[in-house]
Structure formats: C-alpha cells, structure tokens
Tab-separated table of C-alpha atoms and ligand atoms in Angstrom:
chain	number	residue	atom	x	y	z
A	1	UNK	CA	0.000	0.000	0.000
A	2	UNK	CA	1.340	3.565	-0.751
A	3	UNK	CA	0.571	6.566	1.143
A	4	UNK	CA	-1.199	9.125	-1.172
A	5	UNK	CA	0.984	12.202	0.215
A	6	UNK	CA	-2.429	13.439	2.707
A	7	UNK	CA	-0.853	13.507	6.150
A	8	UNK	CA	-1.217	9.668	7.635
A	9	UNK	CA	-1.297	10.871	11.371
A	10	UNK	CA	-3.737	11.520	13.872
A	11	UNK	CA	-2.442	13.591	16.560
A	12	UNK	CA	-5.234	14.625	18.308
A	13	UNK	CA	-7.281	11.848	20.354
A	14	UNK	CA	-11.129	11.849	18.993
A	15	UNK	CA	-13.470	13.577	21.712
A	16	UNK	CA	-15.251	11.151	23.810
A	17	UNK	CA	-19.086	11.807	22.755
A	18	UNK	CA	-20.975	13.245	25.223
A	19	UNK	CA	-24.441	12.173	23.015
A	20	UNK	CA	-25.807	9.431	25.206
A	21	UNK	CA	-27.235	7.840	22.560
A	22	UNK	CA	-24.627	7.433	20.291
A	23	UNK	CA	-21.362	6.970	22.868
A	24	UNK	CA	-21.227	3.032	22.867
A	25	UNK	CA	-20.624	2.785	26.148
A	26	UNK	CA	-23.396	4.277	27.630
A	27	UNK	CA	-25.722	2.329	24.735
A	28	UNK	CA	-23.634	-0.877	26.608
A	29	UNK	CA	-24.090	0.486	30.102
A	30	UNK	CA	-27.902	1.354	29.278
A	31	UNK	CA	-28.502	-2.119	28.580
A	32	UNK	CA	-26.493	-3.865	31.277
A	33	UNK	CA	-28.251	-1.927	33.646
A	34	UNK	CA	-31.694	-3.074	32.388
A	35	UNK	CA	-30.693	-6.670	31.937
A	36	UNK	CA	-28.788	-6.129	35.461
A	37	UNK	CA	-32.495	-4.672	37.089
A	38	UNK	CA	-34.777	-7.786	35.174
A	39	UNK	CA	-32.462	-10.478	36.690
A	40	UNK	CA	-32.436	-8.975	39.835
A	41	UNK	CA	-28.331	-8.513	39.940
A	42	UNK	CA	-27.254	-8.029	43.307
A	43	UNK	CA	-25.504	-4.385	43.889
A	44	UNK	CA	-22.015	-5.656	44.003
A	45	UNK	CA	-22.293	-7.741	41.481
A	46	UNK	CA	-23.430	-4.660	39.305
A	47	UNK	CA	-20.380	-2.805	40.050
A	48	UNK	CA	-18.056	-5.362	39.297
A	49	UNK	CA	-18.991	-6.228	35.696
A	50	UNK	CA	-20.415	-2.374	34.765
A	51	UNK	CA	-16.671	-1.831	34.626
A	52	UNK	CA	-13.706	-2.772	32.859
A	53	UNK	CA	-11.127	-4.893	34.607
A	54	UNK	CA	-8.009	-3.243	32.899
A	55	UNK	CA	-7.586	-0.645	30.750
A	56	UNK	CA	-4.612	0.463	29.180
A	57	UNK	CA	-3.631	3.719	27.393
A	58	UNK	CA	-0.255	3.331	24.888
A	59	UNK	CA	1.378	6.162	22.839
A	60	UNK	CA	3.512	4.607	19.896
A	61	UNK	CA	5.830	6.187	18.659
A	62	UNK	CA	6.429	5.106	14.861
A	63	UNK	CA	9.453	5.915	12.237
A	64	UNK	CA	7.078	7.383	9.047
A	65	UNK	CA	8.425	6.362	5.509
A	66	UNK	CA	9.467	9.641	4.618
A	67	UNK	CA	11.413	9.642	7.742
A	68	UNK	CA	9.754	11.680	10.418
A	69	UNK	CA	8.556	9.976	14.081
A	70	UNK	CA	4.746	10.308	14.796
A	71	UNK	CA	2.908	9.486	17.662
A	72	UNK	CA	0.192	7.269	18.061
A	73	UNK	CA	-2.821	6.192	20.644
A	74	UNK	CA	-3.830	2.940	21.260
A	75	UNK	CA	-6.022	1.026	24.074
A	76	UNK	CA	-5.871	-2.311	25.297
A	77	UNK	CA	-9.438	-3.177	27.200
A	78	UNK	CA	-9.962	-6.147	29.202
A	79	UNK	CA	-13.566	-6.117	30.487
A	80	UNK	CA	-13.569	-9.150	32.405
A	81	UNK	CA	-11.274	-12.227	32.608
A	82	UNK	CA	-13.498	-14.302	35.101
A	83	UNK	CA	-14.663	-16.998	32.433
A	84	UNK	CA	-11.472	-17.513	30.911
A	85	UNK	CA	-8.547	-15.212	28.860
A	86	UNK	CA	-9.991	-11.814	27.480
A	87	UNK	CA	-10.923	-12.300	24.063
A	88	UNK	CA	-11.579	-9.408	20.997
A	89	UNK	CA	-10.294	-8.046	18.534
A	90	UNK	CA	-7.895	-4.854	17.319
A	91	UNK	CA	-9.476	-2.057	15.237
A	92	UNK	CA	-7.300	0.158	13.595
A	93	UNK	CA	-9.461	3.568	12.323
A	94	UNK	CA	-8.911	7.191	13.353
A	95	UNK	CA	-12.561	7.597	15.305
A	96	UNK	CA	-11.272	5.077	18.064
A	97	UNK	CA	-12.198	6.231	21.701
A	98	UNK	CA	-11.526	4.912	24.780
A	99	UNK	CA	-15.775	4.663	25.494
A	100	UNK	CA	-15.476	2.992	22.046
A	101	UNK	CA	-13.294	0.116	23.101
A	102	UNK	CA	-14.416	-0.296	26.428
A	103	UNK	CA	-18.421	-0.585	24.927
A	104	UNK	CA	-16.539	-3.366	22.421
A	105	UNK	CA	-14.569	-5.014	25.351
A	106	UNK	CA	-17.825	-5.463	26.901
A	107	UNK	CA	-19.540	-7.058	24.472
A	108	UNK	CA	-17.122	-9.256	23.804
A	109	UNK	CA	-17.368	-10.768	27.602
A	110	UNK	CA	-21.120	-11.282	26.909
A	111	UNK	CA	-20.625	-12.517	23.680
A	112	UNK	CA	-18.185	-15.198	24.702
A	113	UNK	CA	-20.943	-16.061	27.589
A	114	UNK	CA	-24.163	-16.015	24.962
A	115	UNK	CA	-22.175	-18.712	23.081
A	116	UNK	CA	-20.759	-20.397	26.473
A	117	UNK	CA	-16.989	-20.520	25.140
A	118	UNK	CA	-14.483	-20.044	28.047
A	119	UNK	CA	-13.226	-16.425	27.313
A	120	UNK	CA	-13.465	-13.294	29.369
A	121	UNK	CA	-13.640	-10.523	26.801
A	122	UNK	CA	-11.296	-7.552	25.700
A	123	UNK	CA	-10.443	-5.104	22.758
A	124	UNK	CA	-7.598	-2.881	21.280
A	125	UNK	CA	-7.558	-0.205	19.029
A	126	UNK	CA	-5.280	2.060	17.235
A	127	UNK	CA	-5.886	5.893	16.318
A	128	UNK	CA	-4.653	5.865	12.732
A	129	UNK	CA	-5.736	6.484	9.353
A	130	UNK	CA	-4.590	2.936	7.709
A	131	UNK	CA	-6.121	3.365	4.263
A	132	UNK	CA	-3.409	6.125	4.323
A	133	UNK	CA	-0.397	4.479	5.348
A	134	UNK	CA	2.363	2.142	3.956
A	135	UNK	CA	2.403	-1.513	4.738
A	136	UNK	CA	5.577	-0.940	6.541
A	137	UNK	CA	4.212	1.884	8.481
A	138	UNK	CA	1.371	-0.488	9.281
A	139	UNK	CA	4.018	-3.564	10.285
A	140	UNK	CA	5.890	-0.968	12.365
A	141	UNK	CA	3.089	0.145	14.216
A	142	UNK	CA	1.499	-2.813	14.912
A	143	UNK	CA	4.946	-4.467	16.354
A	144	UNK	CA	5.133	-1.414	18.772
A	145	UNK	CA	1.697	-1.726	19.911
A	146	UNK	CA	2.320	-5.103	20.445
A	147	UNK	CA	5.331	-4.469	22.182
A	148	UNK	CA	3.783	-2.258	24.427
A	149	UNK	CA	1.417	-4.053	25.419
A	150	UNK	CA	3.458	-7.372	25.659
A	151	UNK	CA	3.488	-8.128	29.131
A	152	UNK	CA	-0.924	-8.074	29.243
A	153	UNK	CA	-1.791	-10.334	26.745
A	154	UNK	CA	-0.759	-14.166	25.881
A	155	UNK	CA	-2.788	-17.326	24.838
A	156	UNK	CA	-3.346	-17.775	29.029
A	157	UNK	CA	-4.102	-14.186	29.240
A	158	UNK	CA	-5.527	-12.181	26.723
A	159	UNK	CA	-5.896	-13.319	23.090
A	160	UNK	CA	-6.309	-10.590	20.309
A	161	UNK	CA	-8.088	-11.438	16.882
A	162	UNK	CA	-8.544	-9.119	13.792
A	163	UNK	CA	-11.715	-6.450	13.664
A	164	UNK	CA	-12.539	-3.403	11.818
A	165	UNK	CA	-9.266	-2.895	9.465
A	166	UNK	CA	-6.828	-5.415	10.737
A	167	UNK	CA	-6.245	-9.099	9.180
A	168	UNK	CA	-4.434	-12.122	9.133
A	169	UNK	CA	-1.026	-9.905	8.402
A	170	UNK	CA	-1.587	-7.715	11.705
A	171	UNK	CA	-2.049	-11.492	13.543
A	172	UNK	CA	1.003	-12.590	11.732
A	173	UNK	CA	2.955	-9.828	13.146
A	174	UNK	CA	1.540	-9.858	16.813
A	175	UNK	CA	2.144	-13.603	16.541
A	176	UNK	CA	5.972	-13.264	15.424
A	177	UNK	CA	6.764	-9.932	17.692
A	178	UNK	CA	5.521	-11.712	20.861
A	179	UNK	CA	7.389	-15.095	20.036
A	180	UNK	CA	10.373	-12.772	19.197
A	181	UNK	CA	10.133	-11.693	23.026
A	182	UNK	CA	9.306	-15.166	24.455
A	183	UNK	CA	12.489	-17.146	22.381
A	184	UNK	CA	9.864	-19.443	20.854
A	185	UNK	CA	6.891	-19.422	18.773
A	186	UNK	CA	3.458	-18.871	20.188
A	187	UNK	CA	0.778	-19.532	18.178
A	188	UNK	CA	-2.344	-19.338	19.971
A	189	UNK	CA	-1.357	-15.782	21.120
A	190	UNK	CA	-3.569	-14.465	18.474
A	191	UNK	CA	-6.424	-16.203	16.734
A	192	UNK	CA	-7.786	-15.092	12.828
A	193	UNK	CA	-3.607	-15.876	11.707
A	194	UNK	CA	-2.724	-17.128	8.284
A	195	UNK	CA	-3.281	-20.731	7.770
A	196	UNK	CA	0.204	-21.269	7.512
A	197	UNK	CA	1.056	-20.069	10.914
A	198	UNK	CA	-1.614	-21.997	13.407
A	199	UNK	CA	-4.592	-20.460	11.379
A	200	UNK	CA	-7.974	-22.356	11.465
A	201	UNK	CA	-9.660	-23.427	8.394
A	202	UNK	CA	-12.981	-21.417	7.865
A	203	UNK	CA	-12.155	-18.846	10.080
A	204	UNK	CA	-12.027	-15.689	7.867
A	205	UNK	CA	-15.574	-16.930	6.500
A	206	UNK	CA	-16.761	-17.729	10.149
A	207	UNK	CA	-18.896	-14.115	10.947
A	208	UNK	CA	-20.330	-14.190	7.219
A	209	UNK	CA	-21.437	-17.925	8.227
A	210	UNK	CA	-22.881	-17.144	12.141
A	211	UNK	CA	-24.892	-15.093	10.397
A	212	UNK	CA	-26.129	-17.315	7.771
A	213	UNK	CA	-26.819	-19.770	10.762
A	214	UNK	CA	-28.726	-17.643	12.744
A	215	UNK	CA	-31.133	-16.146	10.271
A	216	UNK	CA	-31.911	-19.480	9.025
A	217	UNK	CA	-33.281	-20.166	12.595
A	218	UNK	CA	-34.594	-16.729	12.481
A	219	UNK	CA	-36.590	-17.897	8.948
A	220	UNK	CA	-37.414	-21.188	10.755
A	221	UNK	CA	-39.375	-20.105	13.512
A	222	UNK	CA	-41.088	-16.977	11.239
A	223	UNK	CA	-42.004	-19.420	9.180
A	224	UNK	CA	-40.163	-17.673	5.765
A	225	UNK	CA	-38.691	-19.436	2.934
A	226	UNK	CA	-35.061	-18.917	2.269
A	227	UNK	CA	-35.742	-18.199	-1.247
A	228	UNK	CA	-38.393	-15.447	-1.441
A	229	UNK	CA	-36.364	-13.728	1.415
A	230	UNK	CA	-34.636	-10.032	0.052
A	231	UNK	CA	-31.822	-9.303	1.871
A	232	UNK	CA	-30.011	-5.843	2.098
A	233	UNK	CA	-26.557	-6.064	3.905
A	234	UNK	CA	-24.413	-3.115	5.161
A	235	UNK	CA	-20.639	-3.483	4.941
A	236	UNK	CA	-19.011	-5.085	2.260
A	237	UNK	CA	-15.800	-6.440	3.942
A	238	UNK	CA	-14.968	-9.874	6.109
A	239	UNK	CA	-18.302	-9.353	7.832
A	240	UNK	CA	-21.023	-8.432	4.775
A	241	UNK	CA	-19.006	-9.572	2.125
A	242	UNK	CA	-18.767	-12.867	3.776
A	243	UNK	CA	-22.539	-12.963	4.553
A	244	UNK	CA	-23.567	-11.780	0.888
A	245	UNK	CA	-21.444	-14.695	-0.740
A	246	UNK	CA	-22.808	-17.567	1.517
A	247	UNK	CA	-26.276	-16.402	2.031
A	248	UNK	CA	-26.861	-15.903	-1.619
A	249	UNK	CA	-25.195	-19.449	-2.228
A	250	UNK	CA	-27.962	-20.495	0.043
A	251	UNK	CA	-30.769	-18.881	-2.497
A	252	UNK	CA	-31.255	-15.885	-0.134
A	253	UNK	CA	-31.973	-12.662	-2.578
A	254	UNK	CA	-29.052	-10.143	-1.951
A	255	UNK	CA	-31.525	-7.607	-3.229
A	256	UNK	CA	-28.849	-4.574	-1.870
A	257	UNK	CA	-25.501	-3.814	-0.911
A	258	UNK	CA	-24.546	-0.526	0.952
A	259	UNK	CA	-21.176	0.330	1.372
A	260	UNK	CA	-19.775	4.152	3.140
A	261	UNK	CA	-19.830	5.106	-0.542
A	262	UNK	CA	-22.883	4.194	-1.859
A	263	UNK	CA	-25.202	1.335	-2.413
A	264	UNK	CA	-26.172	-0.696	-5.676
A	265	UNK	CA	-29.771	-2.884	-5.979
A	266	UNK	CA	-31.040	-5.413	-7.742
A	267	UNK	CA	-34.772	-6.704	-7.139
A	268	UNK	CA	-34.012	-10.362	-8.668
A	269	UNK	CA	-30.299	-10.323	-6.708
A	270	UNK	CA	-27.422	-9.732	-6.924
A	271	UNK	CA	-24.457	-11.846	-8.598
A	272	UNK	CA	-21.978	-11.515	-5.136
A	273	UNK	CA	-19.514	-12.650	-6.889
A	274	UNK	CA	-19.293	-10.813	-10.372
A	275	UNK	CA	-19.828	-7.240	-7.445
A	276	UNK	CA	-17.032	-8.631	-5.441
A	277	UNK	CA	-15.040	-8.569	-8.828
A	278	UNK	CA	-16.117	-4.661	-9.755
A	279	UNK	CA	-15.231	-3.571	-6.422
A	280	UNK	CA	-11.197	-5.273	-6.952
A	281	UNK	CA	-11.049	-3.335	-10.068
A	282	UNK	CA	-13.046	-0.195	-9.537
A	283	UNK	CA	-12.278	0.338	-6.134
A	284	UNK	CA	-16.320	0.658	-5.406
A	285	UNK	CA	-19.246	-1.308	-5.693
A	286	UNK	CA	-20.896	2.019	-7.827
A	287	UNK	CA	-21.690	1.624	-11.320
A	288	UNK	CA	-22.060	-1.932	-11.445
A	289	UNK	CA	-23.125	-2.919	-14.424
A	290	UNK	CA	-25.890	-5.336	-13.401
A	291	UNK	CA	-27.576	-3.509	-10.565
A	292	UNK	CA	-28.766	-0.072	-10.138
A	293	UNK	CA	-26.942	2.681	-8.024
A	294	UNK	CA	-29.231	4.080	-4.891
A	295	UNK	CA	-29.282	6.360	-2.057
A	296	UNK	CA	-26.827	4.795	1.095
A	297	UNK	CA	-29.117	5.701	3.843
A	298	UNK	CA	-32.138	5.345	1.957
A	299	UNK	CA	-31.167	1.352	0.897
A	300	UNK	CA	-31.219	0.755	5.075
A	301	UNK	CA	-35.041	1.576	4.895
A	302	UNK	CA	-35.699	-0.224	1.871
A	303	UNK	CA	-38.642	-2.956	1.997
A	304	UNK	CA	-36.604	-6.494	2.434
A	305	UNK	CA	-37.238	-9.427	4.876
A	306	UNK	CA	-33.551	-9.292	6.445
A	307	UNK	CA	-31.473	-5.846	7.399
A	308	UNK	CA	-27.439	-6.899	8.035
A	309	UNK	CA	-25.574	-4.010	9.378
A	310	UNK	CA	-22.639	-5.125	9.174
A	311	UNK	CA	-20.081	-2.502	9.415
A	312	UNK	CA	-19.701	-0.024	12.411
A	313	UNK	CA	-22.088	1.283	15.322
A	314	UNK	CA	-24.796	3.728	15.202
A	315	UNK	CA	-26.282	2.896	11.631
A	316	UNK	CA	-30.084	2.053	13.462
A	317	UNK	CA	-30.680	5.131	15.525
A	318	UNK	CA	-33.489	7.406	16.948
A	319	UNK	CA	-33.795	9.055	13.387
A	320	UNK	CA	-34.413	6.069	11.427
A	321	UNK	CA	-35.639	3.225	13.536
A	322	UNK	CA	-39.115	3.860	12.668
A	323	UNK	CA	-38.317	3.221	8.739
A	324	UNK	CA	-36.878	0.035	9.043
A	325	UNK	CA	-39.233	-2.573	7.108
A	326	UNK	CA	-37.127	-5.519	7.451
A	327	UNK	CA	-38.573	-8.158	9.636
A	328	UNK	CA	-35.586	-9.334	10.379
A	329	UNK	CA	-32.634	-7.348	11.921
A	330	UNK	CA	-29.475	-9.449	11.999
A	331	UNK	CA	-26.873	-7.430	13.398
A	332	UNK	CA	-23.294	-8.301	11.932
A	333	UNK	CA	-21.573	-5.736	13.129
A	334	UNK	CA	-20.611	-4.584	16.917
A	335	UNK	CA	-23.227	-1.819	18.215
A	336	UNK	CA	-25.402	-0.774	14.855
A	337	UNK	CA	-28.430	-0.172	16.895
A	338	UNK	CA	-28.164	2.012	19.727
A	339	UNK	CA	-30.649	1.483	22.592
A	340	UNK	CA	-33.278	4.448	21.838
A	341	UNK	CA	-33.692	2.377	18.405
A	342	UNK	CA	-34.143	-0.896	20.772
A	343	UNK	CA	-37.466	0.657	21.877
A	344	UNK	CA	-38.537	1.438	18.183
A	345	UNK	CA	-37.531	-1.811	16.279
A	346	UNK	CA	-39.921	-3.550	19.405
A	347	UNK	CA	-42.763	-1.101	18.533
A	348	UNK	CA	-42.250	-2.163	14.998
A	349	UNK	CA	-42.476	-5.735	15.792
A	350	UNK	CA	-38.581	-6.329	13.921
A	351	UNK	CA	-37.120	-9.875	15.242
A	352	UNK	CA	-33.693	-8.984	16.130
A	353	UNK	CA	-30.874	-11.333	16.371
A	354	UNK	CA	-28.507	-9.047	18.616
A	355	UNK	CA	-25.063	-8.223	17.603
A	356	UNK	CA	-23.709	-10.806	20.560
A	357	UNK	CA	-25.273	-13.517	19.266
A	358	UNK	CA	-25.523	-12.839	15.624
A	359	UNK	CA	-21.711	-11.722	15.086
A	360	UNK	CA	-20.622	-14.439	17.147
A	361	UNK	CA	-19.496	-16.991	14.775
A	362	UNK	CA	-16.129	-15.127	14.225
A	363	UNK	CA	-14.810	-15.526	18.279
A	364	UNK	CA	-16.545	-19.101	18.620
A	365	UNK	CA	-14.136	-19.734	15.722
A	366	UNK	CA	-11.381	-18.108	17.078
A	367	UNK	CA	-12.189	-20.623	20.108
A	368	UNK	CA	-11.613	-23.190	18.228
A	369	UNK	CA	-8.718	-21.666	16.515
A	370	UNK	CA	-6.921	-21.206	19.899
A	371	UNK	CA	-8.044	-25.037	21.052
A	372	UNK	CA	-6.076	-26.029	17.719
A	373	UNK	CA	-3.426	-24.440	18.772
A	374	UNK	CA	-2.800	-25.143	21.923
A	375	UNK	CA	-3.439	-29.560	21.278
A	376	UNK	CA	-0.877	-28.678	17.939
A	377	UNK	CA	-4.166	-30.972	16.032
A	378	UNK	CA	-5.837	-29.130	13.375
A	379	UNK	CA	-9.375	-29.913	12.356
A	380	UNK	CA	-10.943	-30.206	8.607
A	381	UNK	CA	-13.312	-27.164	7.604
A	382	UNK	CA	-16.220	-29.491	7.897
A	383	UNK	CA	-15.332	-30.124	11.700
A	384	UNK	CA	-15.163	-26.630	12.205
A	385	UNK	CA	-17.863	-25.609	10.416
A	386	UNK	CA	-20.345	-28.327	12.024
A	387	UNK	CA	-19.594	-27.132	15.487
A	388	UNK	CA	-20.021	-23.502	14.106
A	389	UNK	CA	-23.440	-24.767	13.428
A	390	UNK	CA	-23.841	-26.390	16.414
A	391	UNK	CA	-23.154	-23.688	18.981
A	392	UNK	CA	-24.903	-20.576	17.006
A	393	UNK	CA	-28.188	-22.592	16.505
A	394	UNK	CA	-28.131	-23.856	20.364
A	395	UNK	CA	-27.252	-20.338	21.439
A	396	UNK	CA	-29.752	-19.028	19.206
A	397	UNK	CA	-32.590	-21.426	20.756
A	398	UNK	CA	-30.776	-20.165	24.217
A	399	UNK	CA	-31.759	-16.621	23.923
A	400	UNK	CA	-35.002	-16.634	21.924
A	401	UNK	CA	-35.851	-19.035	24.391
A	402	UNK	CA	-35.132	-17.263	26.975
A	403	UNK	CA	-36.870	-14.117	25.464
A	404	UNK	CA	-40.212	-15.921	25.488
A	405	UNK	CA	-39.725	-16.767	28.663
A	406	UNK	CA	-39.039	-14.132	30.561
A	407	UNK	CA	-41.187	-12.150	28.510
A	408	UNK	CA	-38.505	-9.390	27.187
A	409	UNK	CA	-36.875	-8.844	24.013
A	410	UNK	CA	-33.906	-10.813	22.156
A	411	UNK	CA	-31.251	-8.241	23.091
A	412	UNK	CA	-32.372	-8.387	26.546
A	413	UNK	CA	-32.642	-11.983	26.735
A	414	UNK	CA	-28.800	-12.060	25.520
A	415	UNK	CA	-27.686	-9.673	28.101
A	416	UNK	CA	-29.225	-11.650	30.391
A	417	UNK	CA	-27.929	-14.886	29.924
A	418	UNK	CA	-24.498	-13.926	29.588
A	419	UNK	CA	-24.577	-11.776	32.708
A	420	UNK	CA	-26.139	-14.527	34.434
A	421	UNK	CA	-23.280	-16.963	33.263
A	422	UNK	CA	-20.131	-14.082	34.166
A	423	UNK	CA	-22.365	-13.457	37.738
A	424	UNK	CA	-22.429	-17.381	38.272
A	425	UNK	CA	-18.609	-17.808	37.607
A	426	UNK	CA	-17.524	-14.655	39.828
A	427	UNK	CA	-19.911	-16.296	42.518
A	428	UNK	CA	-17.943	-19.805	42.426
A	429	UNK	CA	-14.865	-18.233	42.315
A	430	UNK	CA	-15.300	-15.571	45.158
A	431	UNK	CA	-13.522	-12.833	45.703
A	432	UNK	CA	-10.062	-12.596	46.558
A	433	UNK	CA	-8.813	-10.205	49.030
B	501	LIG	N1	-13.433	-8.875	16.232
B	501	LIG	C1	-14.357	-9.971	16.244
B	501	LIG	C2	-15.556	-9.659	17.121
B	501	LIG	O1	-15.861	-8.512	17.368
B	501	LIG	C3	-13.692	-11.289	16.582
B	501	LIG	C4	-13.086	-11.358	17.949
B	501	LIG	C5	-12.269	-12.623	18.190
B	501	LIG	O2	-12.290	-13.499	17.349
B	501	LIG	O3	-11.620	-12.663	19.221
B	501	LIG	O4	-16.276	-10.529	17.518
C-alpha cells in the first residue's frame, strides 16, 4: 500500500461523545443496567462487571516512511477475565475512543458467555488512518503496539483477533513480535492468523457464516422461505461480504448492498460474486453494471425481509428506527443499533438477532482456533464448520428461548444470559482479598 501524500497521522485523540445515545458505552451500560435490574443482579455484582477490569492507554511512537517519528494512541481493554482469557479483537481507524473500546470489550465478555466458550472478553484499538499508510508503516506500528502491550496479553491471558481494518497480516505480526520476546513461537497468542502459521480453516468466513446460521433459525421459527427472502446487507468487507457470498449461495436474494460510498440494488439479486469482482477493479461497488446505483441511507429503509448491518455502530438510531421494514434485523456488526432504536424496532415488531449472538461466529471460531493451537491438532473445515453450526443454533434457541420466557426482548434476553453466566462464575470463584 502507498501513502497518497495526505498527512497519515492523527495527533489529536477523537473527543469522547458526550451524546448518550450514540457513545457506545453508555448504549452498553444502558442495557447492562436493564438486563442487570430484570435479573435482579445483586448491587455488588453490578459494580463489578459495569466496569472494565483493565484498561490500558499506549502512545507509539512510529518511524514514518518519509522519515519523520509520529505518535500514536492505542487502548488495550480487558472487560472481564473471570470466564477464561480476554478475548476481541484490534481495530485500527482514526474515530477510536476509549468509550469505544471499552463498549466493544464489553460485548465481547457477553458474547463469549451467549455462546458459552471459556473467554473473558477484551479489545484494542489504534488511532490511525490505515487506508493512508504504507504496509511498513502499518508492520511498524502494529509491532510497537504489540510491544507495548506485551506483558498483558498471551494465549493464558488475553488473546487478540482481527476487527474493523486489521487481518491475518496484523495477527502474523503480533504472533511473530511476541514469540520474538518469548524465544519461541506462540501460536495461539492471536487467533484469525494465516493458515500457515496456526490459522484455522474457515475462520475468515466464520462471521459471514454465524450469520447465515442464525437467520436461518430466524426464517425457521417466522415461518419464511429462504428463497423469497430479500436481503439488504451493510458493509461489504470480512463481515457483509462474507454474509452476501454464503447467504446468496444459500438462495437468499441479496436484493442490496450498501457500502460508506454508496449502495447498488437489484430486485431479482445480486451476482456476489461478479460485485465482489467490480469492487477489486473499480475500487467501489458504484456503477455496477448489473444492478442499479441508490441512495446509502435510503437502501437501510428499503422494503426487504432481512437488514445486516454489518459494518460499524450507530447505523439504526433514533432518526431512522421507525423506517426500518425488514422483519428481520441481523446485526453483523458490533453496536449498529443504539438502545433508543431498541425501543422502536420492538414497537415495529422487527425480530432482532442481537449483535452478541448474531456476530458471534467469528470468536466461537477463534475458540476453536486457539483449542487447535494449543493440542498442535488441526481440524478439517467441515469439523469446524459443524460445530459452528452447532453452537450458534443452540445459542440461538438459548436466547429466543429465553426471550419468550421471561417475557422481554432478544437483546435483553442475551444480556441476560451472559450476565447470568459471568455473575455465576464470579460467585464460584469468590472474591479474593
Ligand atoms: N473482532 C471480532 C468480534 O468482534 C472477533 C473477535 C475474536 O475473534 O476474538 O467478535
């Protein structure tokens, strides 16, 4: 990758935001508390998982290609470690916030509990710009960070994975600086790594496929039929791209994509893999030649069956809840909906499959990613992907389950198992003091 001459630093940290609806972790702490009230969490308990465990602040300082030394900010977050090592991924992007990653830490500890793997949960994230930097800029930065933050994570420990704008190359590098450290490889430092280095079969496909899982069950107990049902996805990347290809596979209509740039429809479908092929050469999904160009925030509100956000947070909101007219809201990315919207989307009568169930597929395969590497046995895709299966259609029965009842909606029911599962392992453990 080149850098395109526009400065490639961020010096300034991103304000916190101070709109409660839109700072994730209030929209996390909103709905903890709830879930916390409903299953009648006792005050301690409350206190110890509305927080963070550990958070850590890192300025990085980084050689540029054109010589100079910039600074940058980046946050380790481990929510909580009681149900195993903290688990989540890195994001590299140049909104990052500390309320950011501790709202994505969060989740992550619920998400591991929704689909009962033994992880605590935890995020990074880097202020950069990395569409803007070189791949050695990117390899330098990411060895620093890792440096940094060296002595806080390990496969006992904490266990980073890619997210938003990191990939198998950052996990190569975290991998390879950490063993550098230790004097021998470690492998199952890091899960989503190339193949080639301790890697899992199906794991870059395994969000796309959660997904696909999980609205199938969704479909099931609706009673719709896979191939009437119009799909519009958000996000176009590891996440949406991933969902597109396999859903569509599946006969699902993949009536729109939306990307930051625009969004191109097609009432019959579209061919996934002939748009996947415009946007390598164009750079864009716009002007594909068999699909029609639309409004971004208009395709959201479209009329389709299933809604996949599947990019960043605050996409469902207060200003446009009331104009979804998917029935089904399958949240593929971390946060789209923020908790005003929650209210709205029940109103509306819109099944959602919340974001720490439906986006799960990627950490329960990092799970097994991590079991790989620590037995040093690696499983076929078709092991992996039939306990995928397994766990996202039990976890899915789990919450909807639960949802009926206890009478409250499928967010709710999620929180509430997973808090319920953290609460019972702090319990058995006690505290130490
Ligand atoms: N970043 C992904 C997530 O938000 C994957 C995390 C992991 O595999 O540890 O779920």
């Amino acid at each position: 990758m080149e850098t395109n001459g526009r400065s490639n630093t961020v010096l300034v940290a991103p304000t916190e935001s101070t709109d409660t609806e839109i700072n994730p972790w209030q929209s996390a702490a909103h709905r903890f508390d709830e879930a916390a009230e409903l299953l009648g969490l006792e005050d301690g308990m409350r206190k110890v998982l509305r927080q963070p465990a550990m958070e850590l602040t890192v300025n990085i300082p980084v050689v540029l290609d054109d010589g100079r030394i910039e600074v940058f900010t980046g946050y380790r977050v481990q929510h909580s470690i009681a149900r195993g090592p903290a688990k989540g991924g890195i994001r590299f992007a140049p909104d990052v916030t500390l309320d950011e990653v501790r709202a994505l830490a969060a989740w992550m500890t619920w998400k591991c509990a929704v689909v009962n793997i033994p992880f605590g949960g935890g995020k990074g994230g880097i202020i950069c710009e990395p569409q803007l930097m070189s791949d050695g800029e990117l390899e330098r930065i990411t060895r620093r960070y890792t440096a940094e933050i060296l002595e806080f994570i390990g496969p006992e420990r904490d266990v980073p994975a890619p997210d938003v704008n990191t990939n198998e190359q950052t996990m190569a590098w975290i991998m390879d600086t950490y063993s550098m450290h230790k004097r021998y490889t470690v492998t199952a430092v890091v899960t989503g790594k190339p193949l080639e280095l301790g890697g899992s079969l199906g794991r870059p496909e395994a969000t796309g496929r959660g997904c696909l899982f999980v609205t199938m069950q969704a479909l099931k107990k609706l009673g719709m039929a896979i191939n009437t049902t119009r799909v519009v996805i958000q996000g176009f990347g590891n996440v949406g791209g991933m969902a597109a290809r396999l859903m569509s596979q599946q006969g699902f209509k993949i009536v729109c994509i939306v990307e930051y740039d625009g969004a191109v429809y097609n009432k019959h479908g579209l061919n996934i893999e002939a748009l996947q092929k415009h946007k390598r050469d164009t750079g864009s999904i716009r002007g594909f030649p068999e699909g029609e160009d639309v409004d971004k925030d208009e395709a959201l509100l479209m009329d389709c069956d299933v809604l996949i956000p599947a990019a960043r947070e605050n996409v469902i909101t207060s200003s446009n809840a009331d104009r979804v007219k998917a029935k089904i809201l399958c949240e593929g990315a971390n946060g789209p909906t923020t908790f005003v919207a929650d209210a709205i989307l029940a109103d509306r009568g819109v099944f959602v499959i919340p974001d720490i169930l439906a986006n799960a597929g990627g950490v329960t395969v990092s799970y097994f990613e991590w079991v790989q590497d620590r037995q040093g046995y690696f499983w076929n895709e078709r092991m992996v992907n039939e306990r995928l299966e397994e766990i996202m259609v039990k976890s899915f029965d789990d919450v909807v389950g639960y949802a009926e009842r206890h009478k409250v909606n499928n967010r709710i029911a999620a929180y509430m198992l997973a808090l319920d599962r953290v609460a019972i392992a702090i319990r058995k453990r006690g505290l130490y003091a």
